[in-house]
PDB file of C-alpha atoms in Angstrom:
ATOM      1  CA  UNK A   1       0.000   0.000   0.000  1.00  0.00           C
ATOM      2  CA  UNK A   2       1.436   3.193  -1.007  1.00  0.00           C
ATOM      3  CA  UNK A   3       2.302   5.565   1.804  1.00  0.00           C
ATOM      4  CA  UNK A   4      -0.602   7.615   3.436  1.00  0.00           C
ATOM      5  CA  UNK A   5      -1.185  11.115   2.904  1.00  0.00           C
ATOM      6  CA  UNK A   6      -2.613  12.704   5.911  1.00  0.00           C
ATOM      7  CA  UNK A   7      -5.425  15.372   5.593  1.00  0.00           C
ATOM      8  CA  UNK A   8      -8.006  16.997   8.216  1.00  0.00           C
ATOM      9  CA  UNK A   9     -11.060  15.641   7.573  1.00  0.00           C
ATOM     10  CA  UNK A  10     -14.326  15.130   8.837  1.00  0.00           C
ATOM     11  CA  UNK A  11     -15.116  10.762   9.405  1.00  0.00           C
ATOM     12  CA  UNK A  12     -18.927  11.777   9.727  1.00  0.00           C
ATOM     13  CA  UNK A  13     -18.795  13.068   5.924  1.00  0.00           C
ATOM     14  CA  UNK A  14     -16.794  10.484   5.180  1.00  0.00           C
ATOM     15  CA  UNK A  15     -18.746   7.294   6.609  1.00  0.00           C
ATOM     16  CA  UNK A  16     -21.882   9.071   5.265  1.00  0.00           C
ATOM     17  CA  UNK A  17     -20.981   9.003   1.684  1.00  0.00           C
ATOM     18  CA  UNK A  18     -19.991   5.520   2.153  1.00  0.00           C
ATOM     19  CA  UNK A  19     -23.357   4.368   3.769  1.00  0.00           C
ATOM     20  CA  UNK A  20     -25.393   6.508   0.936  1.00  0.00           C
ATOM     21  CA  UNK A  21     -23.572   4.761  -1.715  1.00  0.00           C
ATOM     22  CA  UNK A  22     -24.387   1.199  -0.864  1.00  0.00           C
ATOM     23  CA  UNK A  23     -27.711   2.121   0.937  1.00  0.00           C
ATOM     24  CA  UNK A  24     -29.798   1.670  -2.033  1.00  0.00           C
ATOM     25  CA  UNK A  25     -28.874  -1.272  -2.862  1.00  0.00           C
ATOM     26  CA  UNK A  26     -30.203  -2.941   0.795  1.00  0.00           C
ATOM     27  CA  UNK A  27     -33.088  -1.117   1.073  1.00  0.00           C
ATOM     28  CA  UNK A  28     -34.820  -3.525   3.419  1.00  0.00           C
ATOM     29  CA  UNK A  29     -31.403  -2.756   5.670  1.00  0.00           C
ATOM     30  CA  UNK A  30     -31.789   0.030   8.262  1.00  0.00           C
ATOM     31  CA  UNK A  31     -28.926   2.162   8.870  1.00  0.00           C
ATOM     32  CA  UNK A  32     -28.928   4.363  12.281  1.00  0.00           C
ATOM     33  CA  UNK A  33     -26.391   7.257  12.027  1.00  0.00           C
ATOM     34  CA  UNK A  34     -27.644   8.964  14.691  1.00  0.00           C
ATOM     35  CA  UNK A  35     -24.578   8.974  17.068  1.00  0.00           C
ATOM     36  CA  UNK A  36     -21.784   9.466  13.948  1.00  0.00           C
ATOM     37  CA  UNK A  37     -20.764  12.480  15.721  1.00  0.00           C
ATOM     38  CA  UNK A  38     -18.265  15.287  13.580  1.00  0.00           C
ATOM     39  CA  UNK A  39     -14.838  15.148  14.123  1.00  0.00           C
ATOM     40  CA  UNK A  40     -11.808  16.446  12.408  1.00  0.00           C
ATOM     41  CA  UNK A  41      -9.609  13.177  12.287  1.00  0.00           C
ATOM     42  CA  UNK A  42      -6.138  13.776  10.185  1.00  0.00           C
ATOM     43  CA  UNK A  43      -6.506  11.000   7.336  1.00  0.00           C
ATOM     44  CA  UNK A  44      -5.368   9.422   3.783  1.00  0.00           C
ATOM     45  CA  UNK A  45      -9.115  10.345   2.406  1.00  0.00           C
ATOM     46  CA  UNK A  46      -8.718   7.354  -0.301  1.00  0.00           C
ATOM     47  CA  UNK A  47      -7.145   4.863   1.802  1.00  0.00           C
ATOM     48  CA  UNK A  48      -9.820   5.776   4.910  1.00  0.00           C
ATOM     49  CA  UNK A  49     -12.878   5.431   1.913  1.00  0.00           C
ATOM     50  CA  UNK A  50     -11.769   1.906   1.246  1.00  0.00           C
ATOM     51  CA  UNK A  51     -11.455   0.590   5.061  1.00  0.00           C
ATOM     52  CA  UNK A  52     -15.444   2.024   5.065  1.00  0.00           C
ATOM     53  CA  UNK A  53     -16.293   0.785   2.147  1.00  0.00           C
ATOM     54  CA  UNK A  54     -15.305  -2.950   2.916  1.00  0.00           C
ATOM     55  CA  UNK A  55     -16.941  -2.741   6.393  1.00  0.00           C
ATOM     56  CA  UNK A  56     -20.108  -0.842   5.667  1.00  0.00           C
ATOM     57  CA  UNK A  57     -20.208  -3.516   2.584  1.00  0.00           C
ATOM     58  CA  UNK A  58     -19.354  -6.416   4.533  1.00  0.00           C
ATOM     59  CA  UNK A  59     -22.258  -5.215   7.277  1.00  0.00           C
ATOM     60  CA  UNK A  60     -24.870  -5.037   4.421  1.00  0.00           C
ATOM     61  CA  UNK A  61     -24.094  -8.329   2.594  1.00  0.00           C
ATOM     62  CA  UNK A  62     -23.764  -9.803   6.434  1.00  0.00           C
ATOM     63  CA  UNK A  63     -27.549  -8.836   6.879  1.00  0.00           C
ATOM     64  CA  UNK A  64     -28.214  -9.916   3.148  1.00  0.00           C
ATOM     65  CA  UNK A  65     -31.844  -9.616   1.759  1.00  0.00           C
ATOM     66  CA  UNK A  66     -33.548  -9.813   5.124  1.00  0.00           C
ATOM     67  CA  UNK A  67     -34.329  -6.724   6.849  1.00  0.00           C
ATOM     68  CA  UNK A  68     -31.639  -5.878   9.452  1.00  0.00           C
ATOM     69  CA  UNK A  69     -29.848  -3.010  11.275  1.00  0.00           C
ATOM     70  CA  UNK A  70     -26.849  -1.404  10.577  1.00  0.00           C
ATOM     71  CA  UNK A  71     -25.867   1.378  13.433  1.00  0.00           C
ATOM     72  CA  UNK A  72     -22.668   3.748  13.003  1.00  0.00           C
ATOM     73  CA  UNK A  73     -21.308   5.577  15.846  1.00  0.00           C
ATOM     74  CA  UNK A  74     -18.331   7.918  16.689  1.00  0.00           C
ATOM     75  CA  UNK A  75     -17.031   9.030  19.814  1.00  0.00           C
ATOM     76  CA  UNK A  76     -13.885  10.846  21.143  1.00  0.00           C
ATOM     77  CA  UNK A  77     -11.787   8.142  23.270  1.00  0.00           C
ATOM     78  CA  UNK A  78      -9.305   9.065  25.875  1.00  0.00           C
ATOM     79  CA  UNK A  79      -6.203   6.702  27.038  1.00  0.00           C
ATOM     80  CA  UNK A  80      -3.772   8.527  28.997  1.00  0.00           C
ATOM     81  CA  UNK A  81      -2.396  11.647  26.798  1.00  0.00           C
ATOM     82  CA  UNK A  82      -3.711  10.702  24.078  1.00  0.00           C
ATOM     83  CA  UNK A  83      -7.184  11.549  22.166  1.00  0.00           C
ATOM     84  CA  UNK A  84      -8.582   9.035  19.755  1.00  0.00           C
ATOM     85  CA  UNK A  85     -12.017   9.041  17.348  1.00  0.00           C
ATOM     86  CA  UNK A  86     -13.172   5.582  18.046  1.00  0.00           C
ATOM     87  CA  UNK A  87     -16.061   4.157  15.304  1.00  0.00           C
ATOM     88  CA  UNK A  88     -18.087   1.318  15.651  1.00  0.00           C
ATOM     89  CA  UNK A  89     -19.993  -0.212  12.621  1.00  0.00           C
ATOM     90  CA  UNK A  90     -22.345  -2.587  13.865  1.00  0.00           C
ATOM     91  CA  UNK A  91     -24.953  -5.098  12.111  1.00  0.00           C
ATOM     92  CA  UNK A  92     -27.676  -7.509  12.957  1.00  0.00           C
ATOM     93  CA  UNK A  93     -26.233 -10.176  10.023  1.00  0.00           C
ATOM     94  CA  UNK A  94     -25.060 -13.670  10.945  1.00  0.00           C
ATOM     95  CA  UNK A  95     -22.054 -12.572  12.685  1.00  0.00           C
ATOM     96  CA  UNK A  96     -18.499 -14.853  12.495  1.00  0.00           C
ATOM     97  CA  UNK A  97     -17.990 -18.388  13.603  1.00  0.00           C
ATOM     98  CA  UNK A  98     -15.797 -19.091  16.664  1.00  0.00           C
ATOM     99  CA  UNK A  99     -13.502 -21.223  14.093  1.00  0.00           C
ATOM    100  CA  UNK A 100     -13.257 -17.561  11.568  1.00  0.00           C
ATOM    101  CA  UNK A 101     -12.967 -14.721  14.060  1.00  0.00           C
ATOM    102  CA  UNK A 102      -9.018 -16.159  14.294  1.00  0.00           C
ATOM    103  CA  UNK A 103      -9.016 -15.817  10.550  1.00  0.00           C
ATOM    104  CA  UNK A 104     -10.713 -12.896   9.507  1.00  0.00           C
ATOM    105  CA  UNK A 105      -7.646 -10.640   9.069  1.00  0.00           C
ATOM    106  CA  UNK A 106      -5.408 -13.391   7.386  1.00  0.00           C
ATOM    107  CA  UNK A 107      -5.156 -12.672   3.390  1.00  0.00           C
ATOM    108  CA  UNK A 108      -7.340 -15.032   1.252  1.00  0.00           C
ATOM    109  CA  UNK A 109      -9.448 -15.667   4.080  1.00  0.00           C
ATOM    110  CA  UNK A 110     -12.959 -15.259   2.702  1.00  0.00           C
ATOM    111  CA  UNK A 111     -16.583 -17.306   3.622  1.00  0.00           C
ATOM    112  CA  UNK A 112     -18.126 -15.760   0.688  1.00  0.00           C
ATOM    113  CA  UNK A 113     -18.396 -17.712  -2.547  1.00  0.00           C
ATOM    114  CA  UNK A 114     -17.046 -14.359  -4.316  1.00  0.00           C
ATOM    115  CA  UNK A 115     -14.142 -12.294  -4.192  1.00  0.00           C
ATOM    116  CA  UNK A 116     -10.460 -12.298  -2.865  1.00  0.00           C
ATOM    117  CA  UNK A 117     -10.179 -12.641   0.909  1.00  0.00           C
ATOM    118  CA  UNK A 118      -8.233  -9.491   0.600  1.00  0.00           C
ATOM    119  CA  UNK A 119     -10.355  -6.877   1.732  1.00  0.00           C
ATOM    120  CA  UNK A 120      -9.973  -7.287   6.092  1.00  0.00           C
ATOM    121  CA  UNK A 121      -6.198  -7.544   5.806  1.00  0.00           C
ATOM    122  CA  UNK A 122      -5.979  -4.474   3.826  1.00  0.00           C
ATOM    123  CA  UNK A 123      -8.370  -1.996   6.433  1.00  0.00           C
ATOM    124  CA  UNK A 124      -6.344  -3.971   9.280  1.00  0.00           C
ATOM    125  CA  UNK A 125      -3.340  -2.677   7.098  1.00  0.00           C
ATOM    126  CA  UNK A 126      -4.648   0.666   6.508  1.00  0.00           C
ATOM    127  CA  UNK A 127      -5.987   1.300  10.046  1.00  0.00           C
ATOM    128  CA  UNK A 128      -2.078   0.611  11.143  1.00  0.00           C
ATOM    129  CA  UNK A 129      -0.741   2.328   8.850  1.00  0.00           C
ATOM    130  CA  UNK A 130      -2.810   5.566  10.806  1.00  0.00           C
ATOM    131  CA  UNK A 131      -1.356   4.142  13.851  1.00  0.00           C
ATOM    132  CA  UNK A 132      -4.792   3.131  14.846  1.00  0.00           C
ATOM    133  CA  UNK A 133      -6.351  -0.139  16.075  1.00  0.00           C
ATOM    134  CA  UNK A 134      -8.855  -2.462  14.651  1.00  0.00           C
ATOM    135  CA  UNK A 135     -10.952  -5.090  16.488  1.00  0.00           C
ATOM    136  CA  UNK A 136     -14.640  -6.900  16.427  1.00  0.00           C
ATOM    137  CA  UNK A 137     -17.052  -8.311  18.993  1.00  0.00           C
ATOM    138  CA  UNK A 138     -19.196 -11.138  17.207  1.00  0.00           C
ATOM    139  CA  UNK A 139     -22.000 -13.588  17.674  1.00  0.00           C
ATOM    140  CA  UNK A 140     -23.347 -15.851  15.191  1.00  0.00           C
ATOM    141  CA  UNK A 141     -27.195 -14.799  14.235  1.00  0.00           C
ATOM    142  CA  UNK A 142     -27.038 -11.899  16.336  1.00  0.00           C
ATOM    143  CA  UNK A 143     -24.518  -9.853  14.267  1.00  0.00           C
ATOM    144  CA  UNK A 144     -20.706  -8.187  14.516  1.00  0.00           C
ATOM    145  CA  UNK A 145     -19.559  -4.657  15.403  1.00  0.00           C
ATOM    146  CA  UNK A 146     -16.255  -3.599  14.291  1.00  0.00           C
ATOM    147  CA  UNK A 147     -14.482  -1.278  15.723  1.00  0.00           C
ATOM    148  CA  UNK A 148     -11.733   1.531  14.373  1.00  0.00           C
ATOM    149  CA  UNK A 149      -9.932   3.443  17.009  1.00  0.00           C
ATOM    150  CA  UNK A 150      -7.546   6.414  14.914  1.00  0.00           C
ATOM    151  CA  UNK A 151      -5.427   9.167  16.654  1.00  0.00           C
ATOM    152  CA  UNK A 152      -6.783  12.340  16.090  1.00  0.00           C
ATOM    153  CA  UNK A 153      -3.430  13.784  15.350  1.00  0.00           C
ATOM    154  CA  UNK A 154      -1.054  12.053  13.541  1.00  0.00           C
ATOM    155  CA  UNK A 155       2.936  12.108  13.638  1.00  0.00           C
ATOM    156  CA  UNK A 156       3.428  12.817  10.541  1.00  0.00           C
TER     157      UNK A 156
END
């Protein structure tokens, strides 16, 4: 992945374009953004648009064609000196197997019957690469959140 190139930018604006582009597609799918609070987070705007786009995509093909739930939050996150955006996309799909969660950020890992298994390792990539964190809670049939914790200033 080519080198990130930081920019102030707003993740509300950002997540929203992403959730308005695959919304009509899933339009039994319910998508709360309700606490996707502003916030000025320094970013690589096309790297940060892909780590959405696989996880709000991931959420609405998790759901499928039943009606379901997708909520997106953001909220500023403390730990010690440091001040971080942390955003949770969570769904009502089928949620991740005990035997996958270990997987799901290995490359070429994939339990669809399309594409390349590719698309977790990159956002875990990406979300490092903005010396942020990545993690998931999960239970099968009752659905996954994902969350992205970034540093509101970056060393750059």
């Amino acid at each position: 992945l080519p080198t990130p190139h930081f920019e102030a930018a707003d993740i509300r604006q950002l997540i929203l374009e992403v959730t308005e582009m695959y919304q009509p597609s899933y339009t039994q799918v319910e998508v709360d953004t309700e606490h996707l609070n502003p916030m000025q987070v320094d970013l690589d705007l096309h790297q940060m648009n892909r780590v959405f786009s696989n996880l709000v995509k991931n959420s609405f093909e998790s759901i499928g064609g039943d009606s379901g739930k997708i909520s997106i939050s953001s909220d500023l996150v403390r730990k010690g000196h440091s001040h971080y955006c942390r955003i949770q996309i969570r769904d009502t799909g089928r949620g991740i197997s005990r035997e996958d969660e270990q997987k799901v950020f290995h490359p070429y890992f994939t339990t669809k019957t399309t594409g390349t298994g590719l698309g977790l390792p990159i956002v875990e990539r990406i979300v490092s690469d903005h010396q942020g964190k990545i993690w998931f809670e999960t239970e099968e049939n009752i659905g996954t959140t994902f969350y992205i914790d970034l540093p509101l200033e970056q060393n750059k």
